[in-house]
Amino acid sequence: MALMSLRGFTQTSRWLRFSSVPAFKFHQTSMMGATVEQFEEAKNKLSTLKKDPGNEVKLKIYALFKQATHGPCDTPKPGMLDFVNKAKWDSWKSLGAISQDEARQQYCNLIGSLVAAEGGSSAQEVSAQPAASDHVYKTLLVSTQDDITTIKLNRPAKKNAITTEMYEEIIDALQQAAKDTCVLTVFTGAGDFYCSGNDLSNFTKIPEGGVEQMAKAGGELLRRYVKAYIDFPKPLVAVVNGPAVGISVTVLGMFDLVYATDSATFHTPFSQLGQSPEGCSSYTYPRLMGSSKASEMLLFNKKLTAVQACQLGLVTEVFPDSSFQSEVWSRLRSYAKLPPNSLALSKQLMRSVEKDQLHAVNDAEVERLIERWTSDECFNAVMSFFQAKAKL
Ligand code: COA
């Protein structure tokens, strides 16, 4: 879309008819994360963009704007043939129940990253939590503030299940964060879930080469994904804001700190899905918690509460849900004031002893999974998941 139509989209509302957004007033108080002024400024900055960010990003902007100013989507679904309004409605609906505060913050982050990507005034001028790099992600919100890079999984309507595209974006975000000047890198999720693990629909997109080709490509992606954690050179912190499943749990053994809300749970239902462990958990879990507790999780699908996961050493500390965000972020802001080189070099010393081992474990886990993904056990389990959904 050309510049004119982008302006139309932001100002005269031709593309997504922003004029249909009802007039609103904010309280003139500061919001959690982004202030009223920052939100207004982000809106103004949107109209200065020179490049068209693409329909998907524009739909996201629309959805965040609606969520921020109106709240969760509560309007009737447009008819199948009303393509534009249906796309807008789907995008808004996909934000689920995220709060207006969070939507305002995400809106500022997104506009900030678009402005920064064009090399205009820095994202810092737009957003309370500006983008860490000039990368714009479709499935993540990446921001920096107070020397902390935050990578937030951003598919709340799908409980932050990780699609193929999202794996690629996380790898890229980790590589960018490894190079930036921030002291800490934080991983967290948007909405009520931390992450529901691998998006099971990844298994339903069978390429022409068949299931074997899908499994091989998936294996290579998984190998690179886990490698990005093994090689990550700076302190990596998980802020587990809700339930965590599958690969989002297994990689935790490679994080330097794991802070969890007391409402979080930790579940690795691999055998239930006809699969096998990844994220180096077949090595890190027995080391962290002993082999019988690791077996309960990795073989027998035992779901742990946050407190249980803390007792087993997978989680560093558990916080009450009501004060989770404020307590954790104030702790992290103080940690981020420590000398960055000392922190990074100390982490590297602690991890270097087992780095080769982790790469070998990653390779072995990937090989096993490539075989599992082509098995009847896995096929039947994934089909059952989607059939159960279809019956609801
Ligand atoms: N893959 C694909 N879609 C997923 C998903 C996943 N891992 N996790 C959640 N979703 C989707 C659901 O299908 C649903 O989509 P819909 O709104 O189009 O129906 C949406 O996200 C919301 O999930 P829902 O199941 O309605 O929420 P819930 O609170 O009842 O349950 C989970 C959440 C995560 C417990 C449940 O979705 C689940 O068990 N997901 C599978 C987790 C899994 O096995 N991960 C792989 C581990 S290896």
Coordinates of C-alpha atoms and ligand atoms in Angstrom, one line a residue:
M1 CA 0.0 0.0 0.0
A2 CA 1.4 3.4 -1.0
L3 CA 2.2 6.3 1.4
M4 CA -1.1 8.0 0.6
S5 CA -3.2 5.1 1.6
L6 CA -1.2 4.6 4.8
R7 CA -1.9 8.2 5.7
G8 CA -5.5 7.4 4.7
F9 CA -5.4 4.5 7.1
T10 CA -4.2 6.6 10.0
Q11 CA -5.8 9.9 9.3
T12 CA -8.8 9.9 7.1
S13 CA -9.4 6.3 8.0
R14 CA -9.9 5.0 4.5
W15 CA -8.4 1.6 4.9
L16 CA -9.7 0.3 8.2
R17 CA -12.2 3.1 8.7
F18 CA -10.9 4.3 12.0
S19 CA -13.7 6.8 11.9
S20 CA -15.8 3.9 13.1
V21 CA -13.9 3.9 16.3
P22 CA -16.0 5.7 18.9
A23 CA -14.8 8.9 20.4
F24 CA -13.2 8.4 23.8
K25 CA -11.6 10.2 26.7
F26 CA -8.9 8.9 28.9
H27 CA -8.4 9.8 32.5
Q28 CA -5.6 12.2 32.7
T29 CA -3.6 10.0 34.9
S30 CA -0.6 8.0 34.1
M31 CA -1.3 4.4 32.9
M32 CA 0.6 1.4 33.8
G33 CA 3.5 1.3 31.3
A34 CA 2.4 3.9 28.7
T35 CA 1.1 7.3 29.8
V36 CA -1.8 9.0 28.2
E37 CA 0.6 11.4 26.5
Q38 CA 2.7 8.5 25.2
F39 CA -0.4 6.8 23.8
E40 CA -1.5 10.1 22.1
E41 CA 2.0 10.6 20.8
A42 CA 2.1 7.1 19.4
K43 CA -1.2 7.8 17.6
N44 CA 0.3 10.9 16.0
K45 CA 3.5 9.2 15.1
L46 CA 1.6 6.6 13.2
S47 CA 0.6 9.1 10.6
T48 CA 4.2 10.1 10.0
L49 CA 5.2 6.6 8.8
K50 CA 6.5 6.6 5.3
K51 CA 6.4 2.8 4.7
D52 CA 3.4 0.7 4.6
P53 CA 3.7 -1.8 7.5
G54 CA 1.5 -4.4 5.7
N55 CA -2.0 -5.5 6.3
E56 CA -1.2 -7.8 9.1
V57 CA 0.5 -5.1 11.2
K58 CA -2.2 -2.7 10.4
L59 CA -4.8 -5.1 11.6
K60 CA -2.8 -5.5 14.8
I61 CA -2.6 -1.7 15.2
Y62 CA -6.4 -1.5 14.7
A63 CA -7.0 -4.3 17.2
L64 CA -4.8 -2.8 19.9
F65 CA -6.4 0.6 19.4
K66 CA -9.9 -0.9 19.9
Q67 CA -8.8 -2.9 22.9
A68 CA -7.1 0.1 24.4
T69 CA -10.0 2.5 24.0
H70 CA -13.0 0.1 24.2
G71 CA -11.9 -3.1 25.9
P72 CA -12.3 -6.7 24.7
C73 CA -14.2 -7.3 21.5
D74 CA -17.9 -7.5 22.3
T75 CA -19.5 -6.7 18.9
P76 CA -21.2 -9.4 16.7
K77 CA -19.0 -11.2 14.3
P78 CA -19.4 -9.7 10.7
G79 CA -20.7 -12.0 8.0
M80 CA -18.4 -14.3 6.0
L81 CA -18.5 -12.1 2.9
D82 CA -17.8 -8.8 4.8
F83 CA -14.0 -9.5 4.4
V84 CA -12.5 -6.3 5.7
N85 CA -14.7 -6.0 8.8
K86 CA -14.3 -9.7 9.5
A87 CA -10.5 -9.4 9.4
K88 CA -10.7 -6.4 11.7
W89 CA -13.0 -8.2 14.1
D90 CA -10.9 -11.4 14.1
S91 CA -7.8 -9.3 14.9
W92 CA -9.5 -7.5 17.8
K93 CA -11.1 -10.8 19.1
S94 CA -7.7 -12.5 19.0
L95 CA -6.5 -10.1 21.8
G96 CA -8.8 -12.0 24.1
A97 CA -9.2 -10.4 27.6
I98 CA -5.9 -8.5 27.8
S99 CA -6.4 -5.3 29.8
Q100 CA -6.8 -1.8 28.3
D101 CA -3.5 -0.9 30.1
E102 CA -1.7 -3.7 28.4
A103 CA -3.2 -2.9 25.0
R104 CA -2.1 0.7 25.3
Q105 CA 1.4 -0.4 26.2
Q106 CA 1.5 -2.8 23.3
Y107 CA 0.1 -0.1 20.9
C108 CA 2.9 2.2 22.0
N109 CA 5.5 -0.5 21.6
L110 CA 4.4 -1.5 18.2
I111 CA 4.3 2.1 16.8
G112 CA 7.6 2.7 18.5
S113 CA 9.2 -0.2 16.7
L114 CA 7.7 0.9 13.4
V115 CA 9.1 4.4 13.8
A116 CA 12.5 3.1 14.9
A117 CA 12.5 0.7 11.9
E118 CA 12.3 3.7 9.6
G119 CA 15.2 5.3 11.3
G120 CA 13.0 8.2 12.4
S121 CA 13.0 9.7 15.9
S122 CA 13.9 7.0 18.4
A123 CA 11.2 4.7 19.7
Q124 CA 12.1 6.0 23.2
E125 CA 10.3 9.2 22.2
V126 CA 7.2 7.3 21.5
S127 CA 7.0 4.4 23.8
A128 CA 7.5 3.7 27.4
Q129 CA 9.1 0.4 26.4
P130 CA 10.7 1.0 23.0
A131 CA 11.8 -1.7 20.6
A132 CA 15.2 -3.2 21.2
S133 CA 16.0 -3.4 17.6
D134 CA 14.8 -2.1 14.3
H135 CA 13.0 -5.4 13.8
V136 CA 9.2 -5.5 13.7
Y137 CA 7.8 -8.9 14.8
K138 CA 4.4 -10.3 14.1
T139 CA 4.2 -12.6 17.0
L140 CA 6.3 -11.0 19.6
L141 CA 6.6 -7.7 21.4
V142 CA 10.2 -6.8 21.9
S143 CA 11.1 -3.8 23.9
T144 CA 13.8 -2.3 26.0
Q145 CA 13.7 -0.2 29.1
D146 CA 16.0 0.3 32.1
D147 CA 18.7 -1.8 30.4
I148 CA 16.3 -4.8 30.1
T149 CA 15.3 -6.3 26.8
T150 CA 11.9 -7.9 27.1
I151 CA 10.7 -10.6 24.6
K152 CA 7.0 -11.0 25.1
L153 CA 5.1 -13.9 23.3
N154 CA 2.1 -12.2 21.8
R155 CA -0.6 -14.6 20.7
P156 CA -2.8 -14.4 23.8
A157 CA -5.9 -15.8 22.1
K158 CA -3.9 -19.0 21.4
K159 CA -2.3 -19.0 24.8
N160 CA 0.9 -18.0 23.2
A161 CA 1.3 -21.4 21.4
I162 CA 4.5 -21.2 19.3
T163 CA 4.0 -21.3 15.5
T164 CA 6.8 -22.0 13.0
E165 CA 7.0 -18.3 12.3
M166 CA 7.1 -17.5 16.0
Y167 CA 10.1 -19.9 16.5
E168 CA 12.0 -18.0 13.8
E169 CA 11.1 -14.7 15.4
I170 CA 12.2 -15.8 18.8
I171 CA 15.5 -17.0 17.4
D172 CA 16.0 -13.6 15.7
A173 CA 14.9 -11.7 18.9
L174 CA 17.4 -13.7 21.0
Q175 CA 20.2 -13.0 18.5
Q176 CA 19.4 -9.3 18.5
A177 CA 19.2 -9.2 22.3
A178 CA 22.6 -11.0 22.5
K179 CA 24.1 -8.1 20.6
D180 CA 22.3 -5.2 22.2
T181 CA 23.6 -3.1 25.1
C182 CA 21.0 -4.2 27.6
V183 CA 22.2 -6.1 30.8
L184 CA 19.3 -8.6 31.1
T185 CA 17.0 -10.3 28.7
V186 CA 13.5 -11.2 29.9
F187 CA 11.1 -13.7 28.4
T188 CA 7.4 -13.4 29.2
G189 CA 3.9 -13.9 27.8
A190 CA 1.0 -11.6 26.9
G191 CA -2.4 -12.3 28.5
D192 CA -3.2 -15.0 31.1
F193 CA -0.8 -17.7 29.8
Y194 CA 3.0 -17.8 29.7
C195 CA 2.9 -20.2 26.8
S196 CA 1.1 -23.4 25.7
G197 CA 4.1 -24.8 24.0
N198 CA 4.4 -25.9 20.4
D199 CA 1.4 -24.9 18.3
L200 CA 0.0 -28.3 17.5
S201 CA -1.3 -27.0 14.1
N202 CA 2.4 -27.0 13.0
F203 CA 1.8 -30.7 12.6
T204 CA -1.2 -30.3 10.3
K205 CA 0.7 -28.3 7.6
I206 CA 2.0 -31.3 5.7
P207 CA 4.3 -30.2 2.7
E208 CA 4.4 -32.0 -0.6
G209 CA 7.3 -34.1 0.6
G210 CA 5.0 -35.6 3.2
V211 CA 5.3 -36.2 7.0
E212 CA 9.0 -37.1 6.8
Q213 CA 9.9 -33.8 5.2
M214 CA 7.7 -31.9 7.7
A215 CA 9.5 -33.8 10.6
K216 CA 12.9 -33.1 9.2
A217 CA 12.2 -29.4 8.7
G218 CA 10.6 -29.2 12.2
G219 CA 13.7 -30.9 13.6
E220 CA 16.1 -28.4 12.1
L221 CA 14.0 -25.5 13.3
L222 CA 13.9 -27.0 16.8
R223 CA 17.7 -27.5 16.8
R224 CA 18.3 -23.9 15.9
Y225 CA 15.7 -22.7 18.4
V226 CA 17.3 -24.6 21.4
K227 CA 20.8 -23.6 20.2
A228 CA 19.8 -20.0 20.5
Y229 CA 19.3 -20.6 24.3
I230 CA 22.4 -22.7 24.8
D231 CA 24.6 -20.0 23.2
F232 CA 22.8 -17.0 24.7
P233 CA 25.7 -15.0 26.3
K234 CA 23.9 -12.8 28.8
P235 CA 21.7 -13.4 31.9
L236 CA 18.3 -14.7 30.7
V237 CA 15.3 -14.4 32.9
A238 CA 11.8 -16.0 32.6
V239 CA 8.9 -14.0 34.0
V240 CA 6.3 -16.8 34.1
N241 CA 3.1 -14.9 34.2
G242 CA 0.7 -17.9 34.0
P243 CA 0.5 -21.6 33.0
A244 CA 3.5 -22.9 30.9
V245 CA 3.4 -26.0 28.7
G246 CA 5.8 -28.1 26.6
I247 CA 8.8 -26.4 25.1
S248 CA 8.3 -23.2 27.1
V249 CA 8.9 -25.4 30.2
T250 CA 11.7 -27.6 29.0
V251 CA 14.0 -24.7 28.0
L252 CA 13.7 -23.2 31.5
G253 CA 16.6 -25.3 32.6
M254 CA 18.8 -23.0 30.5
F255 CA 17.5 -19.8 32.0
D256 CA 19.5 -18.0 34.7
L257 CA 16.5 -17.0 36.7
V258 CA 12.9 -18.2 36.6
Y259 CA 10.3 -16.0 38.5
A260 CA 6.8 -17.4 38.6
T261 CA 3.4 -16.1 39.7
D262 CA 1.8 -18.5 42.2
S263 CA -1.0 -19.1 39.6
A264 CA 1.5 -20.6 37.1
T265 CA 1.7 -24.3 36.4
F266 CA 4.4 -26.3 34.6
H267 CA 3.4 -29.2 32.3
T268 CA 5.4 -31.3 29.8
P269 CA 2.8 -33.7 28.4
F270 CA 5.2 -35.4 25.9
S271 CA 4.3 -39.0 26.2
Q272 CA 0.6 -38.1 26.2
L273 CA 1.3 -36.6 22.8
G274 CA 3.4 -39.6 21.6
Q275 CA 6.5 -37.4 21.6
S276 CA 9.7 -37.1 23.7
P277 CA 11.4 -34.3 25.6
E278 CA 13.3 -31.4 24.1
G279 CA 14.9 -28.1 25.1
C280 CA 17.8 -30.1 26.7
S281 CA 15.4 -31.2 29.5
S282 CA 16.4 -34.8 29.2
Y283 CA 19.7 -33.6 30.6
T284 CA 18.9 -30.5 32.7
Y285 CA 15.8 -31.9 34.5
P286 CA 17.5 -35.0 36.1
R287 CA 20.4 -32.7 37.0
L288 CA 18.1 -30.1 38.6
M289 CA 15.6 -32.3 40.4
G290 CA 16.9 -35.9 40.3
S291 CA 15.9 -38.6 37.9
S292 CA 12.7 -39.8 39.5
K293 CA 11.2 -36.3 39.8
A294 CA 12.3 -35.6 36.2
S295 CA 10.6 -38.9 35.1
E296 CA 7.3 -37.8 36.7
M297 CA 7.4 -34.7 34.6
L298 CA 8.9 -35.9 31.4
L299 CA 7.6 -39.4 31.2
F300 CA 4.4 -39.3 33.2
N301 CA 3.1 -35.8 32.3
K302 CA 2.9 -34.6 35.9
K303 CA 1.8 -31.0 36.1
L304 CA 3.5 -29.0 38.8
T305 CA 2.3 -26.0 40.7
A306 CA 4.7 -23.0 40.8
V307 CA 5.6 -23.9 44.4
Q308 CA 6.4 -27.5 43.5
A309 CA 8.5 -26.4 40.6
C310 CA 10.4 -24.0 42.9
Q311 CA 10.9 -26.9 45.4
L312 CA 12.5 -28.9 42.6
G313 CA 14.8 -26.1 41.5
L314 CA 13.1 -25.4 38.1
V315 CA 11.8 -22.1 39.4
T316 CA 13.9 -19.6 41.3
E317 CA 11.1 -17.9 43.3
V318 CA 7.4 -17.7 43.4
F319 CA 5.4 -14.5 44.0
P320 CA 1.8 -13.8 44.9
D321 CA -0.2 -13.1 41.7
S322 CA -1.4 -9.8 43.0
S323 CA 2.1 -8.3 43.4
F324 CA 3.9 -10.5 40.8
Q325 CA 4.6 -7.9 38.2
S326 CA 5.6 -5.1 40.5
E327 CA 7.8 -7.2 42.7
V328 CA 9.5 -9.0 39.8
W329 CA 10.2 -5.9 37.7
S330 CA 11.5 -3.8 40.6
R331 CA 13.9 -6.7 41.4
L332 CA 15.0 -6.9 37.8
R333 CA 15.5 -3.2 37.5
S334 CA 17.9 -3.3 40.4
Y335 CA 19.7 -6.3 38.9
A336 CA 20.1 -4.5 35.6
K337 CA 22.2 -1.9 37.4
L338 CA 25.0 -4.4 38.1
P339 CA 28.1 -4.2 35.9
P340 CA 27.0 -5.8 32.6
N341 CA 30.4 -7.4 31.6
S342 CA 30.8 -9.0 35.0
L343 CA 27.4 -10.5 34.8
A344 CA 27.8 -11.8 31.2
L345 CA 31.2 -13.2 31.8
S346 CA 30.2 -14.9 35.1
K347 CA 27.2 -16.5 33.3
Q348 CA 29.5 -17.7 30.6
L349 CA 31.9 -19.2 33.1
M350 CA 29.0 -21.1 34.8
R351 CA 27.6 -22.4 31.6
S352 CA 30.7 -23.1 29.5
V353 CA 31.5 -26.3 31.4
E354 CA 28.4 -28.0 30.0
K355 CA 27.9 -26.1 26.7
D356 CA 29.2 -28.9 24.5
Q357 CA 27.2 -31.4 26.4
L358 CA 24.0 -29.3 25.9
H359 CA 24.6 -29.2 22.1
A360 CA 25.0 -33.0 22.0
V361 CA 21.8 -33.4 24.0
N362 CA 20.0 -31.0 21.7
D363 CA 21.1 -33.1 18.7
A364 CA 20.0 -36.3 20.3
E365 CA 16.6 -35.0 21.3
V366 CA 16.0 -33.6 17.9
E367 CA 16.8 -36.9 16.2
R368 CA 14.4 -38.7 18.5
L369 CA 11.7 -36.2 17.9
I370 CA 12.0 -36.4 14.1
E371 CA 11.3 -40.1 14.5
R372 CA 8.4 -39.5 17.0
W373 CA 6.7 -36.9 14.8
T374 CA 6.3 -39.5 12.1
S375 CA 4.9 -42.1 14.5
D376 CA 1.3 -43.2 14.7
E377 CA 1.3 -42.4 18.4
C378 CA 2.0 -38.8 17.7
F379 CA -0.3 -38.5 14.7
N380 CA -3.2 -40.0 16.8
A381 CA -2.6 -37.7 19.7
V382 CA -2.5 -34.5 17.6
M383 CA -5.7 -35.6 15.8
S384 CA -7.4 -36.2 19.2
F385 CA -6.5 -32.7 20.3
F386 CA -8.1 -31.1 17.3
Q387 CA -11.1 -33.5 17.3
A388 CA -11.8 -32.7 20.9
K389 CA -11.7 -29.0 20.0
A390 CA -14.0 -29.5 17.1
K391 CA -16.6 -31.3 19.3
L392 CA -16.8 -28.3 21.7
Ligands
COA1 N1 -1.5 -25.6 19.8 C1 -2.5 -25.1 19.0 N2 -3.5 -24.4 19.5 C2 -3.5 -24.1 20.8 C3 -2.5 -24.6 21.7 C4 -1.4 -25.3 21.1 N3 -0.4 -25.8 21.8 N4 -2.8 -24.2 22.9 C5 -3.9 -23.5 22.9 N5 -4.4 -23.5 21.6 C6 -5.6 -22.8 21.1 C7 -6.8 -23.6 21.4 O1 -7.0 -24.6 20.3 C8 -7.9 -22.6 21.3 O2 -8.1 -22.2 20.0 P1 -9.6 -21.8 19.5 O3 -9.9 -20.5 20.3 O4 -9.4 -21.5 18.1 O5 -10.5 -23.0 19.8 C9 -7.2 -21.4 22.0 O6 -5.8 -21.6 21.8 C10 -7.5 -21.2 23.4 O7 -7.2 -22.4 24.1 P2 -8.3 -23.3 25.0 O8 -8.0 -24.7 24.9 O9 -9.7 -22.8 24.6 O10 -8.0 -22.7 26.4 P3 -8.0 -23.5 27.8 O11 -7.7 -22.5 28.9 O12 -9.2 -24.3 27.9 O13 -6.8 -24.6 27.7 C11 -4.5 -25.3 27.2 C12 -5.5 -24.1 27.5 C13 -3.2 -24.8 26.9 C14 -4.5 -26.1 28.5 C15 -5.1 -26.2 26.1 O14 -5.4 -25.4 25.0 C16 -4.1 -27.2 25.6 O15 -4.1 -28.3 26.3 N6 -3.3 -27.0 24.6 C17 -2.4 -27.9 24.1 C18 -1.1 -27.8 24.9 C19 -0.1 -28.7 24.3 O16 -0.3 -29.9 24.3 N7 1.1 -28.2 23.9 C20 2.1 -28.9 23.3 C21 3.0 -29.5 24.3 S1 4.3 -30.5 23.7

